[in-house]
Amino acid sequence: MSNTAGMTPPLTEKKLEKKPIKFSNLLLGAGLNLFEVTTLGQPLEVVKTTMAANRGDGFGTALGRIWGRGGVLGFYQGLIPWAWIEASTKGAVLLFVASEAEFYARSAGASEFGGGIIGGVVGGVAQAYATMGFCTCMKTVEITQHKLAASGVKPPSTFTTFMDIYRKEGIRGINKGVNAVAIRQMTNWGSRFGLSRLAEQGIRRVTGKEHGEKLSVVEKILSSAIGGGLSAWNQPIEVIRVEMQSKKEDPNRPKKMTVGNTLKYIYQTNGVKGLYRGVTPRIGLSVWQTVCMVAMGDIAKGYVEKLTGDKVTAKH
């Protein structure tokens, strides 16, 4: 008879569990995204898109062009309903898909860091094809319809434009540029995740918080803002996306636009500088998104927990 009474039980690996998707997390994400886009988010998006579509414009010229489209309201073109639909749904899509992708990546042997990046990349692509494709397309159409207004013709309403494109070009028409959106989301999310972590490590070394001590709100914002700002390296993808979705008329543009021939067209007409038009407002947009998610996150968290009676577990 073997003596097992004094033996230490064998160590077992921590069981990998799928993160639950909670309603409170989805509500927090949607609320923060809606606040961000309704305040400074959409004006920065409009400036970025205008500069990317009119690559000969400087920052000041772009502001004048937008103001001429309707004063202050010109900076909020495309907000209702497209930016609101995108803001309220993209977080839910990302959470659902990224959670699944990360779980399967970790099950296949990926590290926590690697699984996080894979989850984010797959979630970003899902965002693009589920809601962001047609939302960014319709926002860009509204923002670049200024030629009609400039000639004294009142541009058609949002839904008239949407139905007109759908009748003429179907699902493909309202999802024009969706492949460029997917590439942007995939590279943006992956690089933002990695660069923010690198920035955080640097801040921890400088401040002596290398053993997991909690970062202050300013330190959190700084690390995320550095990551968001540096992830604007993929601005050429954003310029390509805007050009593909733009209603700008130019006989030299390719009739059937793809990511490849749009890149070639922009390079031939505006050079390398043209591929980085709108990068300044995009960096500003990244910083504002970070401020909203980090600085407003704790306040919003409290309200959501009171409203739902459910503890929010999402990181912001």
PDB file of C-alpha atoms in Angstrom, residues 94 98 112-125 127 181-199 224 226-228 230-234 282:
ATOM      1  CA  LEU A  94     -14.088  44.540 -31.026  1.00  0.00           C
ATOM      2  CA  ALA A  98     -11.056  40.076 -29.905  1.00  0.00           C
ATOM      3  CA  GLU A 112      -0.536  36.713 -23.151  1.00  0.00           C
ATOM      4  CA  PHE A 113       1.110  39.627 -25.022  1.00  0.00           C
ATOM      5  CA  GLY A 114       0.957  37.819 -28.408  1.00  0.00           C
ATOM      6  CA  GLY A 115      -2.626  36.695 -27.806  1.00  0.00           C
ATOM      7  CA  GLY A 116      -3.614  40.281 -27.017  1.00  0.00           C
ATOM      8  CA  ILE A 117      -2.125  41.560 -30.287  1.00  0.00           C
ATOM      9  CA  ILE A 118      -3.750  38.741 -32.321  1.00  0.00           C
ATOM     10  CA  GLY A 119      -7.100  39.434 -30.639  1.00  0.00           C
ATOM     11  CA  GLY A 120      -6.804  43.143 -31.395  1.00  0.00           C
ATOM     12  CA  VAL A 121      -5.788  42.625 -35.026  1.00  0.00           C
ATOM     13  CA  VAL A 122      -8.644  40.164 -35.713  1.00  0.00           C
ATOM     14  CA  GLY A 123     -11.080  42.394 -33.782  1.00  0.00           C
ATOM     15  CA  GLY A 124      -9.952  45.434 -35.788  1.00  0.00           C
ATOM     16  CA  VAL A 125     -10.546  43.636 -39.093  1.00  0.00           C
ATOM     17  CA  GLN A 127     -14.807  46.126 -36.933  1.00  0.00           C
ATOM     18  CA  VAL A 181     -10.265  50.428 -43.552  1.00  0.00           C
ATOM     19  CA  ALA A 182      -9.462  46.809 -42.583  1.00  0.00           C
ATOM     20  CA  ILE A 183      -5.719  47.293 -43.251  1.00  0.00           C
ATOM     21  CA  ARG A 184      -5.782  50.548 -41.262  1.00  0.00           C
ATOM     22  CA  GLN A 185      -7.597  48.985 -38.283  1.00  0.00           C
ATOM     23  CA  MET A 186      -5.365  45.907 -38.281  1.00  0.00           C
ATOM     24  CA  THR A 187      -2.058  47.835 -38.422  1.00  0.00           C
ATOM     25  CA  ASN A 188      -3.318  50.645 -36.185  1.00  0.00           C
ATOM     26  CA  TRP A 189      -4.553  48.383 -33.381  1.00  0.00           C
ATOM     27  CA  GLY A 190      -1.536  46.059 -33.484  1.00  0.00           C
ATOM     28  CA  SER A 191       1.063  48.868 -33.492  1.00  0.00           C
ATOM     29  CA  ARG A 192      -0.862  50.985 -30.960  1.00  0.00           C
ATOM     30  CA  PHE A 193      -0.984  48.064 -28.532  1.00  0.00           C
ATOM     31  CA  GLY A 194       2.767  47.359 -28.825  1.00  0.00           C
ATOM     32  CA  LEU A 195       3.943  50.998 -28.863  1.00  0.00           C
ATOM     33  CA  SER A 196       1.776  51.936 -25.849  1.00  0.00           C
ATOM     34  CA  ARG A 197       3.305  49.043 -23.877  1.00  0.00           C
ATOM     35  CA  LEU A 198       6.835  50.160 -24.837  1.00  0.00           C
ATOM     36  CA  ALA A 199       6.037  53.748 -23.807  1.00  0.00           C
ATOM     37  CA  SER A 224      -1.327  55.788 -24.581  1.00  0.00           C
ATOM     38  CA  ILE A 226       2.669  58.215 -27.396  1.00  0.00           C
ATOM     39  CA  GLY A 227       1.413  54.854 -28.685  1.00  0.00           C
ATOM     40  CA  GLY A 228      -1.522  56.469 -30.508  1.00  0.00           C
ATOM     41  CA  LEU A 230       3.358  56.896 -33.238  1.00  0.00           C
ATOM     42  CA  SER A 231       0.780  54.492 -34.705  1.00  0.00           C
ATOM     43  CA  ALA A 232      -0.046  57.258 -37.233  1.00  0.00           C
ATOM     44  CA  TRP A 233       2.880  55.825 -39.285  1.00  0.00           C
ATOM     45  CA  ASN A 234       0.175  54.096 -41.340  1.00  0.00           C
ATOM     46  CA  ARG A 282      -4.992  62.327 -36.768  1.00  0.00           C
TER      47      ARG A 282
END
